[in-house]
Amino acid sequence: MNISMRKINAIFILRLQLTLKNFSLLMAPLMAIGYVIAFKNFFPSNLITIRTLTLNMGIVLNITMGGIMFGSYPLAEEKEHHTLRVLMTSSVNAVEYFIGTLLPALLILTLTSIILVPLSGTSWQQISIVNYLIITTICTIISILVGFTVGIFSRNQTSAGVLSLLPTIIFTFIPMFKGFNKTISTISDFLYSGIITKFINQSLLKHNFIWSISDISVLIIWFIIFSVVLIYAYRYKRFD
């Protein structure tokens, strides 16, 4: 299969323009920013535990909820308006479409993740920016892959919202509440989004984050799982 960078770039620019005009799609990153600002203003930011909780919840909201929405809603919208079939009957193939659609979502959500760090009152000296970008980028891509899969099985944006509810709840709220229950904490460690909270907690509370085999394995396994699921979903449903 030939992949044209020109076509990917054209889809990227188009999807970026449409995304920036779609306020409902931007709700997730805006909610994450609003949440961090609200918590920073209402609670003492000098408490490291509050700052850690604030940053954790803001980033997880942005990456998991935002990634799934950015992946599922545009795909479901184009299927609903019957524009996707026209696009796919042209010279654009599925790989070019998915890459061109993924990149603007990844760009917006990654920039939001970067903004959330200073916005929460956290210094970059407390967090390794390299590790932060690696973890957030990988987790964002995984969330978008989840969204793509949901979008393939959705007839319209309404059904996309319904189908994305369960994965959004699982990958967003379990890591958020890992500190309230030992069982939830254990489950969170096996979720890709749980690696985000683990990284933030160790960086801010223990002032040291060291990559472990389990952390790397969790990210790789979830990436493979949703890549395979997406491929099979596309082969089964196509873009009908």
XYZ file of N, CA and C in Angstrom:
720
model
N 0.842 -1.206 0.000
C 0.000 0.000 0.000
C 0.872 1.250 0.000
N 0.670 2.122 -0.982
C 1.425 3.361 -1.064
C 0.805 4.420 -0.164
N 1.680 5.146 0.535
C 1.222 6.209 1.429
C 1.753 7.538 0.918
N 0.863 8.463 0.658
C 1.235 9.766 0.130
C 1.261 10.800 1.249
N 2.419 11.419 1.472
C 2.529 12.467 2.492
C 1.709 13.691 2.104
N 1.561 13.926 0.805
C 0.763 15.063 0.336
C -0.700 14.898 0.745
N -1.216 13.683 0.608
C -2.610 13.438 0.989
C -2.779 13.493 2.505
N -1.808 12.946 3.232
C -1.864 13.009 4.699
C -1.847 14.456 5.171
N -0.990 15.257 4.537
C -0.903 16.672 4.904
C -2.211 17.397 4.605
N -2.855 17.072 3.482
C -4.131 17.706 3.117
C -5.217 17.345 4.131
N -5.273 16.072 4.527
C -6.260 15.643 5.526
C -5.957 16.279 6.875
N -4.662 16.360 7.218
C -4.244 16.988 8.475
C -4.724 18.429 8.570
N -4.484 19.200 7.522
C -4.886 20.617 7.521
C -6.407 20.747 7.596
N -7.104 19.925 6.832
C -8.563 19.968 6.837
C -9.122 19.614 8.206
N -8.624 18.529 8.809
C -9.125 18.080 10.107
C -8.768 19.070 11.199
N -7.600 19.692 11.103
C -7.192 20.689 12.094
C -8.117 21.900 12.053
N -8.436 22.367 10.853
C -9.336 23.508 10.701
C -10.730 23.187 11.230
N -11.233 21.998 10.895
C -12.569 21.603 11.341
C -12.613 21.413 12.853
N -11.545 20.868 13.414
C -11.496 20.633 14.860
C -11.493 21.946 15.630
N -10.701 22.901 15.159
C -10.607 24.192 15.849
C -11.921 24.979 15.780
N -12.785 24.625 14.828
C -14.083 25.283 14.708
C -15.187 24.531 15.453
N -14.864 23.331 15.917
C -15.860 22.476 16.574
C -15.741 22.628 18.086
N -16.573 23.469 18.676
C -16.481 23.754 20.108
C -16.800 22.526 20.949
N -17.774 21.724 20.521
C -18.143 20.539 21.292
C -16.989 19.546 21.359
N -16.190 19.474 20.307
C -15.047 18.574 20.281
C -13.919 19.083 21.181
N -13.840 20.405 21.317
C -12.793 21.008 22.145
C -13.156 21.039 23.624
N -14.339 20.521 23.955
C -14.798 20.565 25.341
C -13.861 19.821 26.290
N -13.324 18.677 25.870
C -12.470 17.877 26.755
C -11.200 18.638 27.169
N -10.388 19.151 26.221
C -9.218 19.917 26.654
C -9.588 21.190 27.404
N -10.702 21.822 27.018
C -11.131 23.035 27.732
C -11.591 22.704 29.152
N -12.254 21.545 29.311
C -12.661 21.095 30.645
C -11.446 20.816 31.515
N -10.429 20.198 30.919
C -9.202 19.899 31.667
C -8.525 21.182 32.130
N -8.455 22.170 31.237
C -7.857 23.459 31.597
C -8.693 24.163 32.666
N -10.013 24.159 32.478
C -10.906 24.793 33.447
C -10.838 24.128 34.806
N -10.740 22.810 34.817
C -10.654 22.069 36.077
C -9.389 22.454 36.830
N -8.256 22.494 36.141
C -6.985 22.831 36.775
C -7.010 24.259 37.325
N -7.550 25.183 36.550
C -7.638 26.577 37.005
C -8.531 26.683 38.235
N -9.681 26.010 38.205
C -10.617 26.065 39.325
C -10.003 25.485 40.593
N -9.388 24.322 40.484
C -8.792 23.691 41.665
C -7.634 24.521 42.204
N -6.861 25.129 41.301
C -5.722 25.934 41.742
C -6.196 27.170 42.503
N -7.350 27.722 42.110
C -7.859 28.929 42.754
C -8.616 28.650 44.048
N -9.253 27.485 44.136
C -10.084 27.180 45.295
C -9.345 26.423 46.397
N -8.231 25.798 46.074
C -7.487 25.026 47.062
C -6.055 25.545 47.139
N -5.425 25.410 48.313
C -4.056 25.931 48.475
C -3.063 25.219 47.569
N -2.481 25.961 46.641
C -1.573 25.362 45.656
C -0.218 25.004 46.258
N 0.052 25.486 47.496
C 1.333 25.169 48.112
C 1.360 23.741 48.665
N 0.184 23.107 48.760
C 0.132 21.714 49.194
C 0.445 20.811 48.003
N 1.508 20.035 48.127
C 1.963 19.215 47.019
C 0.943 18.143 46.664
N 0.205 17.651 47.663
C -0.801 16.613 47.385
C -1.945 17.171 46.541
N -2.364 18.391 46.832
C -3.434 19.027 46.054
C -2.964 19.304 44.641
N -1.736 19.774 44.508
C -1.192 20.076 43.192
C -1.057 18.796 42.365
N -0.648 17.715 43.010
C -0.519 16.429 42.330
C -1.873 15.928 41.850
N -2.878 16.003 42.738
C -4.233 15.576 42.382
C -4.783 16.413 41.238
N -4.562 17.721 41.305
C -5.052 18.630 40.271
C -4.443 18.320 38.917
N -3.128 18.151 38.890
C -2.437 17.869 37.628
C -2.840 16.502 37.081
N -2.949 15.521 37.978
C -3.351 14.180 37.558
C -4.702 14.186 36.859
N -5.681 14.794 37.502
C -7.042 14.764 36.969
C -7.154 15.576 35.690
N -6.434 16.689 35.622
C -6.462 17.501 34.408
C -5.874 16.766 33.218
N -4.734 16.117 33.420
C -4.070 15.408 32.327
C -4.865 14.186 31.893
N -5.378 13.422 32.865
C -6.147 12.225 32.529
C -7.417 12.600 31.773
N -8.093 13.664 32.203
C -9.282 14.129 31.480
C -8.930 14.495 30.046
N -7.855 15.226 29.881
C -7.459 15.689 28.557
C -7.096 14.525 27.643
N -6.291 13.597 28.153
C -5.775 12.521 27.309
C -6.812 11.447 27.027
N -7.498 10.959 28.064
C -8.434 9.845 27.846
C -9.753 10.316 27.247
N -10.414 11.238 27.913
C -11.684 11.733 27.386
C -11.472 12.459 26.063
N -10.454 13.326 26.039
C -10.171 14.082 24.821
C -9.763 13.188 23.674
N -8.868 12.228 23.932
C -8.405 11.343 22.873
C -9.517 10.505 22.273
N -10.383 9.949 23.130
C -11.489 9.128 22.637
C -12.480 9.975 21.849
N -12.769 11.188 22.331
C -13.677 12.088 21.610
C -13.086 12.505 20.266
N -11.805 12.874 20.263
C -11.159 13.337 19.031
C -11.056 12.223 17.998
N -11.018 10.966 18.472
C -10.949 9.858 17.543
C -12.299 9.432 17.010
N -13.319 9.430 17.885
C -14.623 8.878 17.504
C -15.555 9.886 16.838
N -15.624 11.109 17.349
C -16.621 12.067 16.865
C -16.434 12.481 15.410
N -15.207 12.850 14.965
C -15.050 13.235 13.557
C -15.382 12.099 12.599
N -14.976 10.877 12.945
C -15.253 9.718 12.103
C -16.753 9.457 12.025
N -17.432 9.530 13.185
C -18.877 9.322 13.211
C -19.612 10.441 12.477
N -19.106 11.659 12.582
C -19.736 12.793 11.908
C -19.662 12.647 10.396
N -18.505 12.229 9.899
C -18.348 12.074 8.451
C -19.180 10.913 7.928
N -19.331 9.858 8.735
C -20.206 8.758 8.339
C -21.659 9.222 8.321
N -22.016 10.047 9.319
C -23.389 10.545 9.425
C -23.751 11.429 8.242
N -22.809 12.242 7.790
C -23.061 13.170 6.685
C -22.704 12.572 5.326
N -22.292 11.302 5.351
C -21.980 10.559 4.115
C -20.842 11.188 3.320
N -19.957 11.886 4.018
C -18.793 12.465 3.338
C -17.611 11.514 3.350
N -17.619 10.569 4.296
C -16.500 9.649 4.413
C -16.445 8.677 3.240
N -17.604 8.186 2.820
C -17.636 7.242 1.697
C -17.095 7.894 0.423
N -17.447 9.172 0.244
C -16.947 9.900 -0.931
C -15.435 10.025 -0.866
N -14.928 10.325 0.335
C -13.478 10.470 0.510
C -12.753 9.154 0.251
N -13.322 8.057 0.788
C -12.654 6.770 0.663
C -12.761 6.177 -0.738
N -13.719 6.641 -1.550
C -13.804 6.171 -2.935
C -12.879 6.977 -3.840
N -12.281 8.013 -3.262
C -11.272 8.764 -4.015
C -9.945 8.033 -3.852
N -8.860 8.725 -4.098
C -7.545 8.069 -4.051
C -6.980 7.970 -2.643
N -7.702 8.464 -1.626
C -7.233 8.403 -0.242
C -7.500 7.012 0.318
N -6.481 6.381 0.912
C -6.689 5.068 1.520
C -6.873 5.204 3.033
N -7.185 4.098 3.692
C -7.518 4.115 5.114
C -6.346 4.574 5.980
N -5.128 4.125 5.646
C -3.955 4.492 6.443
C -3.722 5.995 6.380
N -3.842 6.573 5.181
C -3.658 8.019 5.027
C -4.725 8.777 5.796
N -5.954 8.265 5.757
C -7.044 8.933 6.480
C -6.801 8.898 7.986
N -6.441 7.737 8.517
C -6.250 7.601 9.964
C -5.069 8.438 10.449
N -3.970 8.431 9.701
C -2.804 9.227 10.107
C -3.127 10.714 10.041
N -3.759 11.145 8.952
C -4.117 12.553 8.794
C -5.111 13.029 9.830
N -5.967 12.135 10.316
C -6.943 12.486 11.343
C -6.322 12.431 12.730
N -5.384 11.519 12.934
C -4.741 11.369 14.248
C -3.829 12.546 14.586
N -3.095 13.031 13.612
C -2.069 14.045 13.885
C -2.618 15.355 14.460
N -3.701 15.952 13.920
C -4.199 17.187 14.530
C -4.728 16.967 15.948
N -5.363 15.808 16.186
C -5.833 15.492 17.538
C -4.652 15.366 18.486
N -3.609 14.681 18.041
C -2.406 14.514 18.861
C -1.748 15.860 19.145
N -1.706 16.729 18.164
C -1.095 18.048 18.321
C -1.836 18.876 19.370
N -3.156 18.960 19.240
C -3.958 19.776 20.158
C -3.892 19.232 21.578
N -4.043 17.932 21.742
C -4.059 17.336 23.076
C -2.683 17.371 23.733
N -1.626 17.233 22.933
C -0.272 17.313 23.494
C 0.045 18.724 23.959
N -0.339 19.724 23.166
C -0.137 21.112 23.575
C -0.906 21.424 24.862
N -2.118 20.873 24.964
C -2.908 21.064 26.180
C -2.227 20.415 27.378
N -1.690 19.210 27.201
C -0.985 18.520 28.284
C 0.224 19.325 28.755
N 0.919 19.958 27.816
C 2.081 20.786 28.168
C 1.640 22.018 28.950
N 0.546 22.637 28.518
C 0.030 23.836 29.186
C -0.410 23.528 30.616
N -0.955 22.343 30.847
C -1.507 21.991 32.153
C -0.449 21.958 33.252
N 0.794 21.681 32.900
C 1.848 21.583 33.923
C 2.085 22.926 34.611
N 2.477 23.986 33.897
C 2.649 25.279 34.581
C 1.332 25.844 35.097
N 0.233 25.506 34.426
C -1.069 26.017 34.849
C -1.450 25.485 36.225
N -0.981 24.289 36.550
C -1.282 23.695 37.855
C -0.349 24.198 38.951
N 0.624 25.010 38.555
C 1.594 25.520 39.525
C 2.794 24.617 39.687
N 2.930 23.637 38.804
C 4.041 22.683 38.862
C 5.201 23.175 38.011
N 6.400 23.048 38.542
C 7.593 23.458 37.809
C 8.112 22.311 36.963
N 8.675 22.640 35.797
C 9.261 21.609 34.943
C 10.492 20.996 35.587
N 11.040 21.653 36.612
C 12.175 21.086 37.325
C 11.746 19.888 38.163
N 10.459 19.823 38.472
C 9.937 18.705 39.260
C 9.562 17.510 38.393
N 9.404 17.747 37.105
C 8.974 16.701 36.188
C 9.934 16.621 35.003
N 10.330 15.419 34.659
C 11.172 15.230 33.470
C 10.326 15.462 32.228
N 10.645 16.510 31.488
C 9.836 16.853 30.317
C 9.929 15.758 29.245
N 11.081 15.085 29.171
C 11.239 14.014 28.176
C 10.305 12.853 28.502
N 10.345 12.387 29.752
C 9.461 11.293 30.169
C 7.995 11.698 30.069
N 7.725 12.947 30.421
C 6.350 13.450 30.359
C 5.811 13.411 28.937
N 6.608 13.884 27.987
C 6.168 13.907 26.591
C 6.041 12.490 26.026
N 6.944 11.597 26.417
C 6.867 10.214 25.942
C 5.582 9.559 26.429
N 5.310 9.680 27.742
C 4.141 9.023 28.325
C 2.849 9.625 27.800
N 2.752 10.952 27.798
C 1.508 11.593 27.363
C 1.251 11.377 25.877
N 2.299 11.371 25.075
C 2.132 11.160 23.632
C 1.641 9.745 23.343
N 2.279 8.756 23.956
C 1.868 7.369 23.741
C 0.439 7.143 24.212
N 0.110 7.653 25.401
C -1.238 7.471 25.954
C -2.285 8.204 25.126
N -1.936 9.361 24.594
C -2.864 10.093 23.736
C -3.145 9.313 22.457
N -2.102 8.749 21.858
C -2.283 7.948 20.638
C -3.180 6.745 20.918
N -2.965 6.076 22.058
C -3.795 4.925 22.410
C -5.256 5.340 22.550
N -5.506 6.474 23.218
C -6.881 6.960 23.390
C -7.529 7.273 22.047
N -6.764 7.856 21.132
C -7.298 8.160 19.802
C -7.631 6.870 19.052
N -6.790 5.841 19.221
C -7.079 4.541 18.592
C -8.381 3.956 19.141
N -8.601 4.118 20.451
C -9.870 3.691 21.050
C -11.021 4.445 20.394
N -10.835 5.749 20.218
C -11.863 6.572 19.591
C -12.145 6.169 18.158
N -11.097 5.859 17.405
C -11.284 5.394 16.023
C -12.149 4.131 15.986
N -11.859 3.199 16.896
C -12.622 1.951 16.945
C -14.084 2.221 17.254
N -14.321 3.111 18.218
C -15.697 3.494 18.562
C -16.375 4.142 17.361
N -15.641 5.011 16.666
C -16.195 5.704 15.509
C -16.589 4.761 14.387
N -15.801 3.706 14.181
C -16.118 2.737 13.137
C -17.436 2.028 13.411
N -17.707 1.746 14.687
C -18.930 1.032 15.053
C -20.112 1.974 15.289
N -19.905 3.284 15.128
C -20.967 4.259 15.380
C -21.630 4.688 14.077
N -22.942 4.842 14.122
C -23.678 5.320 12.957
C -23.659 6.844 12.862
N -23.611 7.501 14.021
C -23.620 8.963 14.069
C -22.939 9.422 15.355
N -22.925 10.742 15.573
C -22.240 11.283 16.742
C -22.936 10.896 18.043
N -24.252 10.750 17.999
C -24.983 10.353 19.194
C -24.585 8.961 19.644
N -24.558 8.025 18.709
C -24.158 6.663 19.051
C -22.685 6.605 19.447
N -21.859 7.479 18.868
C -20.445 7.538 19.251
C -20.311 7.951 20.710
N -21.143 8.921 21.128
C -21.130 9.356 22.515
C -21.522 8.248 23.468
N -22.510 7.458 23.068
C -22.983 6.346 23.911
C -21.930 5.245 23.988
N -21.382 4.845 22.827
C -20.408 3.755 22.792
C -19.090 4.130 23.474
N -18.747 5.407 23.460
C -17.479 5.832 24.064
C -17.588 6.024 25.567
N -18.799 5.937 26.101
C -19.015 6.202 27.522
C -18.261 5.214 28.412
N -18.375 3.911 28.109
C -17.746 2.895 28.952
C -16.219 2.998 28.957
N -15.548 3.006 27.787
C -14.082 3.145 27.840
C -13.630 4.455 28.468
N -14.402 5.517 28.274
C -14.049 6.798 28.884
C -14.093 6.706 30.400
N -15.144 6.094 30.933
C -15.272 5.932 32.384
C -14.127 5.079 32.938
N -13.852 3.959 32.264
C -12.810 3.041 32.748
C -11.444 3.714 32.770
N -11.054 4.304 31.656
C -9.695 4.836 31.538
C -9.526 6.219 32.162
N -10.634 6.887 32.462
C -10.540 8.207 33.083
C -10.666 8.139 34.596
N -11.692 7.469 35.083
C -12.017 7.572 36.506
C -11.282 6.570 37.390
N -10.927 5.404 36.868
C -10.179 4.460 37.702
C -8.831 5.036 38.135
N -8.017 5.618 37.223
C -6.764 6.235 37.685
C -6.995 7.424 38.620
N -8.094 8.161 38.417
C -8.373 9.320 39.257
C -8.610 8.922 40.717
N -9.265 7.774 40.910
C -9.646 7.357 42.261
C -8.766 6.235 42.790
N -7.570 6.088 42.250
C -6.696 5.004 42.668
C -6.267 5.137 44.131
N -6.258 6.342 44.642
C -5.831 6.549 46.025
C -6.882 6.216 47.060
N -8.115 5.938 46.623
C -9.202 5.700 47.561
C -9.383 4.221 47.900
N -8.802 3.336 47.113
C -9.045 1.910 47.309
C -7.860 1.117 46.756
N -7.432 0.097 47.498
C -6.279 -0.693 47.082
C -6.559 -1.470 45.798
N -7.797 -1.983 45.679
C -8.169 -2.739 44.478
C -8.158 -1.837 43.252
N -8.739 -0.642 43.398
C -8.748 0.321 42.293
C -7.329 0.711 41.913
N -6.477 0.869 42.925
C -5.083 1.227 42.672
C -4.371 0.130 41.878
N -4.651 -1.123 42.209
C -4.037 -2.246 41.490
C -4.504 -2.294 40.045
N -5.807 -2.096 39.835
C -6.356 -2.089 38.474
C -5.751 -0.943 37.669
N -5.615 0.212 38.314
C -5.073 1.395 37.639
C -3.667 1.152 37.107
N -2.870 0.383 37.838
C -1.491 0.111 37.413
C -1.423 -0.706 36.135
N -2.539 -1.362 35.775
C -2.571 -2.165 34.557
C -3.274 -1.447 33.402
N -3.638 -0.184 33.611
C -4.247 0.622 32.562
C -3.210 1.591 32.009
N -3.272 1.871 30.724
C -2.311 2.806 30.141
C -2.442 4.194 30.756
N -3.672 4.594 31.082
C -3.877 5.903 31.709
C -3.363 5.923 33.146
N -3.271 4.741 33.767
C -2.733 4.660 35.117
C -1.250 4.960 35.172
N -0.557 4.756 34.046
C 0.878 5.072 33.991
C 1.080 6.588 34.108
N 0.121 7.356 33.625
C 0.215 8.820 33.721
C 0.202 9.243 35.179
N -0.808 8.760 35.935
C -0.914 9.145 37.349
C 0.266 8.616 38.156
N 0.746 7.431 37.797
C 1.913 6.872 38.482
C 3.134 7.752 38.272
N 3.306 8.233 37.051
C 4.432 9.108 36.735
C 4.343 10.426 37.504
N 3.159 11.038 37.519
C 2.977 12.309 38.223
C 3.181 12.125 39.719
N 2.602 11.069 40.279
C 2.734 10.821 41.721
C 4.186 10.629 42.130
N 4.909 9.814 41.373
C 6.311 9.554 41.727
C 7.183 10.787 41.508
N 6.863 11.565 40.487
C 7.663 12.759 40.188
C 7.475 13.838 41.244
N 6.234 14.066 41.667
C 5.946 15.167 42.590
C 6.024 14.760 44.059
N 5.570 13.560 44.376
C 5.526 13.141 45.782
C 6.826 12.462 46.222
N 7.419 11.673 45.326
C 8.651 10.962 45.684
C 9.885 11.573 45.033
N 9.653 12.562 44.150
C 10.732 13.283 43.458
C 11.637 12.355 42.670
N 11.064 11.244 42.211
C 11.873 10.303 41.433
C 10.965 9.354 40.665
N 11.123 9.339 39.351
C 10.397 8.373 38.526
C 11.396 7.559 37.740
N 11.275 6.251 37.870
C 12.164 5.333 37.157
C 11.306 4.393 36.324
N 11.614 4.322 35.041
C 10.879 3.404 34.176
C 11.068 1.969 34.657
N 9.986 1.231 34.689
C 10.051 -0.181 35.053
C 9.594 -1.017 33.859
N 9.931 -2.290 33.888
C 9.515 -3.201 32.822
C 7.990 -3.257 32.738
N 7.337 -3.215 33.896
C 5.870 -3.292 33.913
C 5.244 -2.058 33.269
N 5.811 -0.870 33.529
C 5.286 0.364 32.928
C 5.396 0.320 31.405
N 6.564 -0.065 30.931
C 6.794 -0.155 29.487
C 5.886 -1.206 28.864
N 5.753 -2.339 29.553
C 4.928 -3.437 29.047
C 3.463 -3.024 28.944
N 2.972 -2.306 29.961
C 1.575 -1.858 29.958
C 1.296 -0.973 28.755
N 2.177 -0.013 28.493
C 1.980 0.894 27.360
C 2.044 0.137 26.026
N 3.013 -0.742 25.891
C 3.162 -1.497 24.643
C 1.968 -2.418 24.413
N 1.545 -3.113 25.460
C 0.433 -4.072 25.336
C -0.857 -3.365 24.951
N -1.173 -2.239 25.613
C -2.404 -1.515 25.284
C -2.343 -0.945 23.874
N -1.162 -0.479 23.457
C -1.013 0.037 22.090
C -1.261 -1.077 21.074
N -0.685 -2.242 21.314
C -0.881 -3.377 20.413
C -2.340 -3.813 20.406
N -2.948 -3.900 21.593
C -4.342 -4.341 21.701
C -5.258 -3.468 20.852
N -5.173 -2.158 21.036
C -6.102 -1.276 20.327
C -5.727 -1.093 18.862
N -4.468 -1.312 18.511
C -4.089 -1.300 17.102
C -4.707 -2.499 16.390
N -4.622 -3.663 17.020
C -5.193 -4.877 16.449
C -6.715 -4.786 16.396
N -7.312 -4.278 17.481
C -8.770 -4.123 17.522
C -9.240 -3.190 16.418
N -8.505 -2.096 16.207
C -8.868 -1.140 15.159
C -8.775 -1.775 13.784
N -7.719 -2.540 13.542
C -7.548 -3.194 12.244
C -8.692 -4.166 11.969
N -9.030 -4.975 12.961
C -10.117 -5.937 12.782
C -11.467 -5.238 12.663
N -11.648 -4.130 13.412
C -12.897 -3.372 13.315
C -13.055 -2.790 11.917
N -11.955 -2.291 11.358
C -12.007 -1.728 10.005
C -12.299 -2.807 8.966
N -11.653 -3.965 9.114
C -11.887 -5.056 8.166
C -13.314 -5.580 8.257
N -13.881 -5.522 9.466
C -15.238 -6.047 9.684
C -16.310 -5.055 9.240
N -16.112 -3.797 9.627
C -17.147 -2.778 9.371
C -16.811 -1.866 8.204
N -15.520 -1.755 7.894
C -15.074 -0.747 6.915
C -15.546 0.623 7.391
N -16.096 1.428 6.489
C -16.610 2.733 6.873
C -18.094 2.812 6.550
N -18.770 1.670 6.563
C -20.196 1.645 6.218
C -21.018 2.289 7.334
